[in-house]
Short mmCIF file of C-alpha atoms in Angstrom, two decimals:
data_model
loop_
_atom_site.label_atom_id
_atom_site.label_comp_id
_atom_site.label_asym_id
_atom_site.label_seq_id
_atom_site.Cartn_x
_atom_site.Cartn_y
_atom_site.Cartn_z
CA MET A 1 -30.48 15.50 10.69
CA LYS A 2 -27.37 17.35 9.29
CA LYS A 3 -25.71 16.66 13.01
CA THR A 4 -26.34 12.70 12.45
CA LEU A 5 -25.42 13.13 8.80
CA PHE A 6 -21.85 14.86 9.65
CA GLY A 7 -21.37 12.42 12.31
CA ILE A 8 -21.86 9.54 10.09
CA VAL A 9 -19.31 11.14 7.25
CA ALA A 10 -16.87 12.10 9.98
CA LEU A 11 -16.68 8.31 11.26
CA ALA A 12 -16.35 6.63 7.88
CA ALA A 13 -13.74 9.32 7.18
CA PHE A 14 -11.53 7.93 10.21
CA ALA A 15 -12.31 4.60 9.12
CA LEU A 16 -11.37 4.62 5.58
CA PRO A 17 -7.61 4.59 6.00
CA ALA A 18 -7.73 1.43 8.44
CA GLN A 19 -9.97 -0.35 6.17
CA ALA A 20 -7.97 0.54 2.98
CA SER A 21 -4.66 -0.61 4.50
CA GLU A 22 -6.20 -4.13 5.65
CA ASP A 23 -7.54 -3.78 2.18
CA LEU A 24 -3.64 -3.74 1.08
CA ALA A 25 -2.73 -6.66 2.78
CA LYS A 26 -5.44 -8.82 1.31
CA LYS A 27 -4.34 -7.29 -2.36
CA TYR A 28 -0.84 -8.21 -1.71
CA ALA A 29 -1.63 -11.52 -0.25
CA CYS A 30 0.29 -10.71 3.00
CA ILE A 31 -2.57 -12.29 5.26
CA ALA A 32 -1.48 -15.34 3.59
CA CYS A 33 1.57 -15.58 6.21
CA HIS A 34 0.62 -12.77 8.84
CA ASN A 35 -2.58 -12.55 11.20
CA VAL A 36 -3.88 -9.13 12.81
CA LYS A 37 -3.74 -10.74 15.84
CA GLY A 38 -4.14 -13.88 17.59
CA ALA A 39 -1.83 -17.00 16.89
CA LYS A 40 0.88 -16.48 14.81
CA THR A 41 0.97 -18.13 11.10
CA VAL A 42 4.03 -18.20 9.06
CA GLY A 43 4.99 -14.97 10.15
CA PRO A 44 4.47 -12.31 13.35
CA THR A 45 1.10 -10.95 13.61
CA TYR A 46 0.59 -7.27 13.07
CA VAL A 47 0.62 -6.69 16.80
CA GLU A 48 3.85 -8.34 17.60
CA VAL A 49 5.26 -6.14 14.33
CA ALA A 50 3.63 -2.93 15.78
CA LYS A 51 5.12 -3.50 19.29
CA LYS A 52 8.43 -4.58 18.40
CA TYR A 53 9.09 -1.26 16.47
CA ALA A 54 6.97 1.25 18.56
CA GLY A 55 8.77 4.41 18.89
CA GLN A 56 11.16 3.73 16.15
CA LYS A 57 11.11 7.10 14.03
CA ASP A 58 12.68 5.03 10.76
CA ALA A 59 9.99 2.15 11.56
CA VAL A 60 8.00 3.05 8.02
CA ALA A 61 11.00 3.42 6.23
CA LYS A 62 12.40 0.43 7.38
CA LEU A 63 9.50 -2.20 7.24
CA ALA A 64 8.59 -0.65 3.70
CA GLU A 65 12.12 -1.65 2.61
CA LYS A 66 11.49 -5.16 3.91
CA VAL A 67 8.18 -5.57 2.41
CA LYS A 68 9.62 -4.81 -1.07
CA LYS A 69 13.19 -6.43 -0.58
CA GLY A 70 12.00 -9.45 1.84
CA SER A 71 13.75 -10.11 5.10
CA THR A 72 14.99 -12.74 7.01
CA GLY A 73 16.15 -13.57 10.73
CA VAL A 74 14.41 -10.95 12.47
CA TRP A 75 11.70 -13.46 13.16
CA GLY A 76 13.50 -16.38 13.07
CA GLN A 77 14.50 -18.88 10.00
CA VAL A 78 11.51 -18.43 8.03
CA PRO A 79 12.33 -15.83 5.39
CA MET A 80 9.87 -13.32 4.43
CA PRO A 81 9.90 -13.27 0.26
CA PRO A 82 10.44 -9.97 -1.53
CA ASN A 83 7.45 -8.10 -2.93
CA PRO A 84 8.76 -5.85 -5.51
CA THR A 85 5.76 -5.46 -7.54
CA VAL A 86 4.08 -3.49 -4.71
CA PRO A 87 4.02 0.13 -5.25
CA ASP A 88 6.16 2.17 -2.64
CA ALA A 89 3.02 4.34 -1.36
CA ASP A 90 1.10 0.87 -1.04
CA ALA A 91 3.94 -0.52 0.85
CA GLN A 92 4.27 2.65 3.19
CA ALA A 93 0.29 3.10 3.48
CA LEU A 94 0.46 -0.88 4.76
CA VAL A 95 3.31 -0.73 7.30
CA LYS A 96 1.64 2.74 8.64
CA TRP A 97 -1.43 0.22 9.50
CA ILE A 98 0.26 -2.29 10.37
CA LEU A 99 2.26 -0.25 12.90
CA SER A 100 -0.86 1.18 14.26
CA VAL A 101 -2.66 -1.96 15.17
CA LYS A 102 -3.41 -2.54 18.82
#
């Protein structure tokens, strides 16, 4: 019984960061323009973003800044609007989650 309970708690602990970051994507309306996988909508899917920035040491800082300040020209001419009200910690958590999507 104790082993089963421990296993459930351990799995939940590992699942929480991913869910929390997906919740941030919903909270800040990122999913209005981005899908996790599948067809591209207005902006790139998170899978595409993760592939493009894989292995780049400064990717979290670079992308968190794009979340806050906006961006254009990286994925085409449709601009990503700035999101200055997203706290820095949330922007970084969101980007770390995006970069982990496979």
